[in-house]
Coordinates of C-alpha atoms and ligand atoms in Angstrom, one line a residue:
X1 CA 133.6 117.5 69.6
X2 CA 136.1 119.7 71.8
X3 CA 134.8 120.4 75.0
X4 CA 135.2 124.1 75.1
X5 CA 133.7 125.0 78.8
X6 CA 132.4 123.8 81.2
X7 CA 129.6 125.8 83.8
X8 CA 128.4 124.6 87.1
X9 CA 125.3 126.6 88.3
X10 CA 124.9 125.4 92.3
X11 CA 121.1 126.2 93.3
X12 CA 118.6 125.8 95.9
X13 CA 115.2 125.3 95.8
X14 CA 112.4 124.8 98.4
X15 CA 110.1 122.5 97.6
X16 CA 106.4 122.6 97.4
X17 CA 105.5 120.5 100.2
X18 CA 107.8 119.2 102.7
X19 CA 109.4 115.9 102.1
X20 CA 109.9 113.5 104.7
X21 CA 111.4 109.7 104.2
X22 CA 113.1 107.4 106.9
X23 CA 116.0 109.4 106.4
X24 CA 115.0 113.1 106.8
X25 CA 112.9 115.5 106.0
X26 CA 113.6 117.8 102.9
X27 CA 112.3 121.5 102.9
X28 CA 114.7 122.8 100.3
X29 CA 116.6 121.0 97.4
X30 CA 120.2 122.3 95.9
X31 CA 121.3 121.3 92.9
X32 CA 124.4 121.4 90.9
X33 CA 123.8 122.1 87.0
X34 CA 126.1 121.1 84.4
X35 CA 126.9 122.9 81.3
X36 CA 128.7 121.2 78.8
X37 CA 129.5 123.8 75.9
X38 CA 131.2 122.8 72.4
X39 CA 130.5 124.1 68.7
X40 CA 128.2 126.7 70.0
X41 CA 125.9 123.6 71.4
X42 CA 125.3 123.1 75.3
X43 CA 124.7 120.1 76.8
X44 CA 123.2 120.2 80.3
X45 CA 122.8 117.5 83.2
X46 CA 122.1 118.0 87.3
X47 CA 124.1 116.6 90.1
X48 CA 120.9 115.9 92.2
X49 CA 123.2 115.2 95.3
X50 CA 121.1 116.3 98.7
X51 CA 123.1 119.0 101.4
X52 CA 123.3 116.2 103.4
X53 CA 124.7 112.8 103.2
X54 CA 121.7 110.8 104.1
X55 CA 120.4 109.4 100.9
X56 CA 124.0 108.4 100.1
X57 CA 127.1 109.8 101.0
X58 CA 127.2 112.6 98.1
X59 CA 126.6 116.0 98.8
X60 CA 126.4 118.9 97.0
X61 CA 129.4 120.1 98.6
X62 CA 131.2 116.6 97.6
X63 CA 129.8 117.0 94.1
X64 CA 130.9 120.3 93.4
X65 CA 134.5 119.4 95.1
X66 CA 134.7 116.0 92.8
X67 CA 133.5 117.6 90.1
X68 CA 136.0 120.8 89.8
X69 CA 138.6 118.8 91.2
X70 CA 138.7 115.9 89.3
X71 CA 136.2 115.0 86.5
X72 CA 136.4 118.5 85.0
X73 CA 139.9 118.4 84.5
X74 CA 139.2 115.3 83.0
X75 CA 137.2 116.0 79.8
X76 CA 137.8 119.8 79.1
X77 CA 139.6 120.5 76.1
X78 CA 139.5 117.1 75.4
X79 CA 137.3 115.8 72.2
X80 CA 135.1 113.2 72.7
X81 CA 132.9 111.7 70.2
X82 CA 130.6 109.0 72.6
X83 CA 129.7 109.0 75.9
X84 CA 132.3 106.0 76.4
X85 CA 135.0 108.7 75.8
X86 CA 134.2 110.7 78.6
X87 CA 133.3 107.5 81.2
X88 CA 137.1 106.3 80.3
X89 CA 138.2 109.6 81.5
X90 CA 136.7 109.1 84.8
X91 CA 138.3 105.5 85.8
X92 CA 140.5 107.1 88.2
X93 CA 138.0 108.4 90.5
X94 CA 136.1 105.6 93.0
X95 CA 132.6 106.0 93.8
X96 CA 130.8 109.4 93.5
X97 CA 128.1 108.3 90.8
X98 CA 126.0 111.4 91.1
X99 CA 128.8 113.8 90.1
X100 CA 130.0 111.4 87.6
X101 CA 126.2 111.1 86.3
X102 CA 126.0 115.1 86.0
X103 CA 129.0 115.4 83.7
X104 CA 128.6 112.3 81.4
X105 CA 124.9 113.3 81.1
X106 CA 125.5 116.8 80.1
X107 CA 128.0 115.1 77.5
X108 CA 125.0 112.7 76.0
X109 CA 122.9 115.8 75.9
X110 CA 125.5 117.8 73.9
X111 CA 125.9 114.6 71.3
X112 CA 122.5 114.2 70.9
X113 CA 121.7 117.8 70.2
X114 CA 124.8 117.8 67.7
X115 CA 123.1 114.7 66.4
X116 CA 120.0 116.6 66.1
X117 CA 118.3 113.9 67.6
X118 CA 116.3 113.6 70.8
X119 CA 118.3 111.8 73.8
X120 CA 116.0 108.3 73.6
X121 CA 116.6 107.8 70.1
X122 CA 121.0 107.3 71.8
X123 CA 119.2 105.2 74.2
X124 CA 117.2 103.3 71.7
X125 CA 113.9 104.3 73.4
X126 CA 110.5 102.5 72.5
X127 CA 107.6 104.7 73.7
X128 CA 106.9 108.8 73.6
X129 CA 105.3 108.7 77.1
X130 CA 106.2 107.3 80.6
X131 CA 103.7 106.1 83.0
X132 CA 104.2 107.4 86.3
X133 CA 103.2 107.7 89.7
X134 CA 104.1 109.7 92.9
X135 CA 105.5 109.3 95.9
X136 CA 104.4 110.3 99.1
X137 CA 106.6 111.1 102.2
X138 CA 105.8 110.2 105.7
X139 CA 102.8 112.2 106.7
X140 CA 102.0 113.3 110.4
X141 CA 99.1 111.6 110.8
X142 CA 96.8 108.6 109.0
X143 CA 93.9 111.0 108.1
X144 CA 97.0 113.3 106.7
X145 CA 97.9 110.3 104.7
X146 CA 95.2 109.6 103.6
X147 CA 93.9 113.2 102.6
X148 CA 97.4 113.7 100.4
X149 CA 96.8 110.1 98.3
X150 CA 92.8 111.4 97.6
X151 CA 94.5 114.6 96.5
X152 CA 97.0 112.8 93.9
X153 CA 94.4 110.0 93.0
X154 CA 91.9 112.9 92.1
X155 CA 94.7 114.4 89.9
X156 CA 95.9 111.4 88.1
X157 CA 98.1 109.5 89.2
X158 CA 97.5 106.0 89.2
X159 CA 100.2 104.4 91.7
X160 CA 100.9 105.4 94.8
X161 CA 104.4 105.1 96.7
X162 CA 104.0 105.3 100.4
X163 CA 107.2 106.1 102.7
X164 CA 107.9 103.7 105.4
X165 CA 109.5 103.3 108.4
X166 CA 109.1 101.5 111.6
X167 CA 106.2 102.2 113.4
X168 CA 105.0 103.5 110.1
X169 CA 103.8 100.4 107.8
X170 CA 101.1 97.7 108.0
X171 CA 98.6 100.3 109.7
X172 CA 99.1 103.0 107.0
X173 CA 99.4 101.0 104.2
X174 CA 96.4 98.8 105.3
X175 CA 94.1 102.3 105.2
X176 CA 95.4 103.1 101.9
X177 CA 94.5 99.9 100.7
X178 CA 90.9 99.8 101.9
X179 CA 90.2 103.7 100.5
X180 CA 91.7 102.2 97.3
X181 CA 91.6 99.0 96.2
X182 CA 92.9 98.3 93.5
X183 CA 95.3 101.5 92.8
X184 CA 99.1 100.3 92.3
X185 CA 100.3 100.8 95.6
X186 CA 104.2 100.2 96.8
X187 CA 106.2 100.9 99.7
X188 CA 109.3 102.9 100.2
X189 CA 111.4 102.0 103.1
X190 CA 115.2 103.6 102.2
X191 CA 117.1 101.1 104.6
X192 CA 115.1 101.6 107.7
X193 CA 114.2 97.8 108.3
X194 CA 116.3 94.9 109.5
X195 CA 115.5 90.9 108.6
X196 CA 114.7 90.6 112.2
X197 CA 111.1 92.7 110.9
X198 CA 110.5 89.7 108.4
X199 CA 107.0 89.4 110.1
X200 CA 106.3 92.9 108.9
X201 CA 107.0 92.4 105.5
X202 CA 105.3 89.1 105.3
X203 CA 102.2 90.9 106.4
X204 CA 102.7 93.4 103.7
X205 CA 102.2 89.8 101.1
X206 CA 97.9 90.9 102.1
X207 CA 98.2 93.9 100.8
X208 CA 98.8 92.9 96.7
X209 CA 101.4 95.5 96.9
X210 CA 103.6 96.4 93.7
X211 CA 106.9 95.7 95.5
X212 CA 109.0 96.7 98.5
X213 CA 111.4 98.8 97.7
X214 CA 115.0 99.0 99.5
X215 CA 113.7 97.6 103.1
X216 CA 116.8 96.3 104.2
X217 CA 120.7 98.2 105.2
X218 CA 121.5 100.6 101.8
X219 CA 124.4 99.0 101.0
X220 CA 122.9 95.3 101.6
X221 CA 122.3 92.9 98.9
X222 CA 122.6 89.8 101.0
X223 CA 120.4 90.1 103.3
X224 CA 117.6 91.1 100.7
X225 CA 117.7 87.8 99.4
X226 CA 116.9 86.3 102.6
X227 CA 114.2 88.8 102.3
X228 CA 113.0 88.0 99.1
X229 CA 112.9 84.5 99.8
X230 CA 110.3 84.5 102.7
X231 CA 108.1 87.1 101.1
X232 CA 105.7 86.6 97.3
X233 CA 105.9 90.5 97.5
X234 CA 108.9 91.4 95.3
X235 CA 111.4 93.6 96.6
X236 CA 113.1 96.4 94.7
X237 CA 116.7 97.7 95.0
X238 CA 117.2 101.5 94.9
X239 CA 120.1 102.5 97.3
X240 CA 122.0 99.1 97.4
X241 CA 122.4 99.2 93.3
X242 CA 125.5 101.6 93.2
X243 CA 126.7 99.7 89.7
X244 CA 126.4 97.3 87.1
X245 CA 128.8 94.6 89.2
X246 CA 126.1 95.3 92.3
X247 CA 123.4 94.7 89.7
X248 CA 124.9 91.6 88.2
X249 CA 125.9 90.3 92.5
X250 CA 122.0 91.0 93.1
X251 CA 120.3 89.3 90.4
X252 CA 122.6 86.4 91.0
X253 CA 121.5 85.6 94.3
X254 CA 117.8 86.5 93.8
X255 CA 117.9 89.7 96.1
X256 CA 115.7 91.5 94.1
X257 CA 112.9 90.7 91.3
X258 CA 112.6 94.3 90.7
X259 CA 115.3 97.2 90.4
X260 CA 114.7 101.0 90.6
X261 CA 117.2 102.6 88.1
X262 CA 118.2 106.1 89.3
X263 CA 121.2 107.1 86.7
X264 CA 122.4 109.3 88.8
X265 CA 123.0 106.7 91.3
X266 CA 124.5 104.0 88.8
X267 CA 127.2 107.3 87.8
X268 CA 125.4 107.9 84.2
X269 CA 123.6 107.1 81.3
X270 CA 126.1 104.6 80.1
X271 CA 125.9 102.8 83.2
X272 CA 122.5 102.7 83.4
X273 CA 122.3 101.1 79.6
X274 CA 124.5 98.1 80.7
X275 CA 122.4 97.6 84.2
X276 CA 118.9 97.9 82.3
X277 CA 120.1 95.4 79.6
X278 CA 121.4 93.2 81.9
X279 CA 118.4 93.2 83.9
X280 CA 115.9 92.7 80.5
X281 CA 118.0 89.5 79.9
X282 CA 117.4 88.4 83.5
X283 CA 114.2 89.3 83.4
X284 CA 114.4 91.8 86.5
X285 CA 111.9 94.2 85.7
X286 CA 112.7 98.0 86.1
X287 CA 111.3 101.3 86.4
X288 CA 112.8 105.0 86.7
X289 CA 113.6 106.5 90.2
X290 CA 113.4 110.0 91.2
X291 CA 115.4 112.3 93.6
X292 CA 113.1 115.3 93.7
X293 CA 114.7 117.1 90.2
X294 CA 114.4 120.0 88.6
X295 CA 113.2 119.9 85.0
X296 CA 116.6 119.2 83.4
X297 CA 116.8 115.8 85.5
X298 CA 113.7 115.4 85.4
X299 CA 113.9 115.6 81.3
X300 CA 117.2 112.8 81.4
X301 CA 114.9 110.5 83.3
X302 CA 111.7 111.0 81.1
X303 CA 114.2 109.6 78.3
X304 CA 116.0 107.0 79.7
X305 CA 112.6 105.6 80.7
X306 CA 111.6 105.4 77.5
X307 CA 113.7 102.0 77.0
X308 CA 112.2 98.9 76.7
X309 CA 112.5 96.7 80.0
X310 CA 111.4 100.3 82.2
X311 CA 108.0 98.2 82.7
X312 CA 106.8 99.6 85.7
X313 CA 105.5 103.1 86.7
X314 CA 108.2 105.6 87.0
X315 CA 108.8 108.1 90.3
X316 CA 108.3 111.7 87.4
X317 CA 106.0 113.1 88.6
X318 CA 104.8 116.8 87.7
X319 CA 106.9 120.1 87.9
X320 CA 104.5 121.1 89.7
X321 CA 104.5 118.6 92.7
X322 CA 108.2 119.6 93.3
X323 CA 108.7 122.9 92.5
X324 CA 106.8 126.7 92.5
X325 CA 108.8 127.2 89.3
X326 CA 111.0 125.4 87.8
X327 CA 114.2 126.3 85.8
X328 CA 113.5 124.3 82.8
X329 CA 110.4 124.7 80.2
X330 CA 108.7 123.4 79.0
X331 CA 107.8 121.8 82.5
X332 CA 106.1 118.7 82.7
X333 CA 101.8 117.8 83.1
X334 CA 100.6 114.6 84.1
X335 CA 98.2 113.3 80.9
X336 CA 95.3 112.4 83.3
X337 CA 93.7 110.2 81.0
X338 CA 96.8 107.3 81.2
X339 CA 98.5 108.8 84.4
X340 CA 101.6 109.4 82.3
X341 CA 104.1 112.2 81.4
X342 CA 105.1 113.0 77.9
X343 CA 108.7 113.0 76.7
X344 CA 109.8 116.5 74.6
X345 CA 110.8 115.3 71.5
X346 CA 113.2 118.7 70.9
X347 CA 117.2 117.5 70.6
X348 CA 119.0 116.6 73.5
X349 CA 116.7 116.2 76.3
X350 CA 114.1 118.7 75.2
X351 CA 114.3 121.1 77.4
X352 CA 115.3 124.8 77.7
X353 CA 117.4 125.8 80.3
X354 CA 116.1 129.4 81.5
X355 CA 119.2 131.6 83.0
X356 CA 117.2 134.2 84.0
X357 CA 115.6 131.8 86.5
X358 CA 119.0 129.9 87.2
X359 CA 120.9 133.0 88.8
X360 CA 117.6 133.9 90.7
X361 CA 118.0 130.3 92.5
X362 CA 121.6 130.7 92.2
X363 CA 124.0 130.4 95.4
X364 CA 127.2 129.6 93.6
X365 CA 128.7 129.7 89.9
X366 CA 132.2 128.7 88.4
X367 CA 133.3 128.5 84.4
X368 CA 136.1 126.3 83.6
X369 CA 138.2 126.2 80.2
X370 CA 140.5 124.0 79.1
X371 CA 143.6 127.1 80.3
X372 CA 142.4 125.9 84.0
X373 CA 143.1 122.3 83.5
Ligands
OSB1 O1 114.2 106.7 97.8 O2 113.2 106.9 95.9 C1 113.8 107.4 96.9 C2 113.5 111.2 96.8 C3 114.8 111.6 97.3 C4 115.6 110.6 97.7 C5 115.2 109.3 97.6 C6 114.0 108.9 97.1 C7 113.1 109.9 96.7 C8 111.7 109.7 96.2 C9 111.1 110.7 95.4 O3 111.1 108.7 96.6 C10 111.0 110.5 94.0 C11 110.7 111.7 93.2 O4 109.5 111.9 93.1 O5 111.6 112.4 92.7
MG2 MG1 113.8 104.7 97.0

């Protein structure tokens, strides 16, 4: 297929409830959303990039500038017929997953709707719903806390992710607990620890905890296996996996026995394949991350967690958590009997970008055909 044009729609949304990790709090979320148009089809992926670079270094501003300057130019007017077509395009540029993610995605999107077939039947998906949880930032207070898990418990959701940071674990997470337990509970620490707060996470081996995910520096994979070897809790990689070489260095040292998969963060789909069959052989177990998306990233993730070794509760939770309104429909309900989300079964990814609601969130917009390249 020729890649005709190419949209970005930058937009900002403020979230339902405040969001607030080791890191930051969030009170708004841009995005950057990728149209991918060939054969009157349009494929459509989000740079989920934050404004700032705290998660990782991306940005929206460093997306958009990546993507425009470099990637774009790279694939429009150009045919591609796989998603491997378009990744061999981007070997030039170093690092920058999330804006490599947005375009590559869009690309499996548009293939799979010109397949007519819906994106986890590419990915050779096993399962038409993802069980999935939600996570919960750092709350002011304890009784705060603990008021906002009753509130997600009593709508469904069946494991709990608690924020962390120091001078915000063993107390909180010990309440939780005792209010609950025998709910899956994990904790979230994005990089705020250091091995010399072993003791810590040795006392978190009481709490029958899920895992421990990213305690340690984010782009550490040494010093996690140091971790992992003085603690039975396992510990989960998020920020440190940046690829499927970081994957491969971190189950060969036994820094991790569990791996959040965030495709954005791996730089795409294709990516994301490789790292979640390497892991199956390894037997790493897996589950799908979340950076807060609107309902078109949302949708990518619902489908790549379909796969086989995505064993563990996923961080999709429902439109509704995140957003007022989102610019996708259909949006997505927790099924409260199995504390699961199901996945559209539509082309592509399933869901129907609404433009009417895109330029009302709207900040930015640029069109690109192959004449600009
Ligand atoms: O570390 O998993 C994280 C959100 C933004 C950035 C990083 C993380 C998160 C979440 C929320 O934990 C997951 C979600 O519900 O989208
Ligand atoms: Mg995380």
């Amino acid at each position: 297929m020729k890649i005709e044009r190419i949209e970005m729609h930058h937009i900002t949304q403020n979230l339902v409830h405040p969001f607030r990790t080791s890191f930051g709090t969030q009170v708004a979320r841009p995005a950057i959303l990728v149209a991918v148009h060939s054969e009157g089809l349009t494929g459509w992926a989000e740079c989920v990039a934050h404004s700032a670079p705290s998660y990782s270094y991306e940005t929206v501003e460093t997306g958009w500038h990546i993507l425009r300057d470099f990637l774009i130019p790279a694939v429009i007017g150009q045919n591609v017929s796989t998603p491997a077509d378009v990744t061999a395009r981007f070997a030039g540029v170093r690092g920058h997953p999330m804006a490599k993610a947005a375009l590559e995605n869009a690309v499996w999107d548009l293939l799979a709707k010109a397949q007519g077939v819906p994106l986890r039947q590419m990915l050779g998906g096993v399962r038409d719903r993802v069980e999935v949880g939600v996570s919960i930032g750092i709350q002011p207070t304890l009784q705060g806390l603990l008021d906002r898990v009753n509130k997600f418990v009593d709508l469904g959701y069946r494991r709990i992710k608690m924020k962390i940071e120091p001078g915000w674990e063993l107390e909180p997470l010990t309440e939780v607990r005792k209010q609950h337990p025998t709910i899956k509970l994990m904790a979230d620490a994005n990089s705020a620890f250091t091995l010399a707060h072993a003791q810590i996470f040795r006392q978190m081996d009481d709490l029958n905890l899920l895992m421990i995910e990213q305690p340690l520096h984010y782009d550490d994979i040494a010093d996690h296996a140091k971790l992992q070897a003085q603690v039975n809790t396992p510990i989960c990689l998020d920020e440190s996996i940046h690829s499927p070489l970081h994957a491969r260095w971190a189950i060969e040292i036994n820094a991790c026995k569990v791996i959040n998969m965030k495709v954005a963060r791996v730089g795409g789909l294709s990516n994301a394949v490789e790292i979640h069959n390497m892991a199956a052989d390894a037997g790493i177990k897996m589950w799908c991350g979340g950076m807060l998306e609107t309902g078109v990233g949302r949708a990518t993730n619902l489908h790549l967690a379909t796969m086989p070794n995505f064993v563990l509760p996923a961080d999709i939770s429902a439109s509704d958590r995140y957003y007022a309104e989102d610019v996708a429909e259909p949006t997505f309900a927790l099924n409260t009997e199995d504390s699961t989300i199901t996945v559209p079964t539509g082309p592509g990814i399933g869901v129907e970008v609404q433009m009417d609601r895109v330029e009302k969130y709207r900040v930015r917009h640029q069109a690109f055909t192959p004449a600009d390249a």
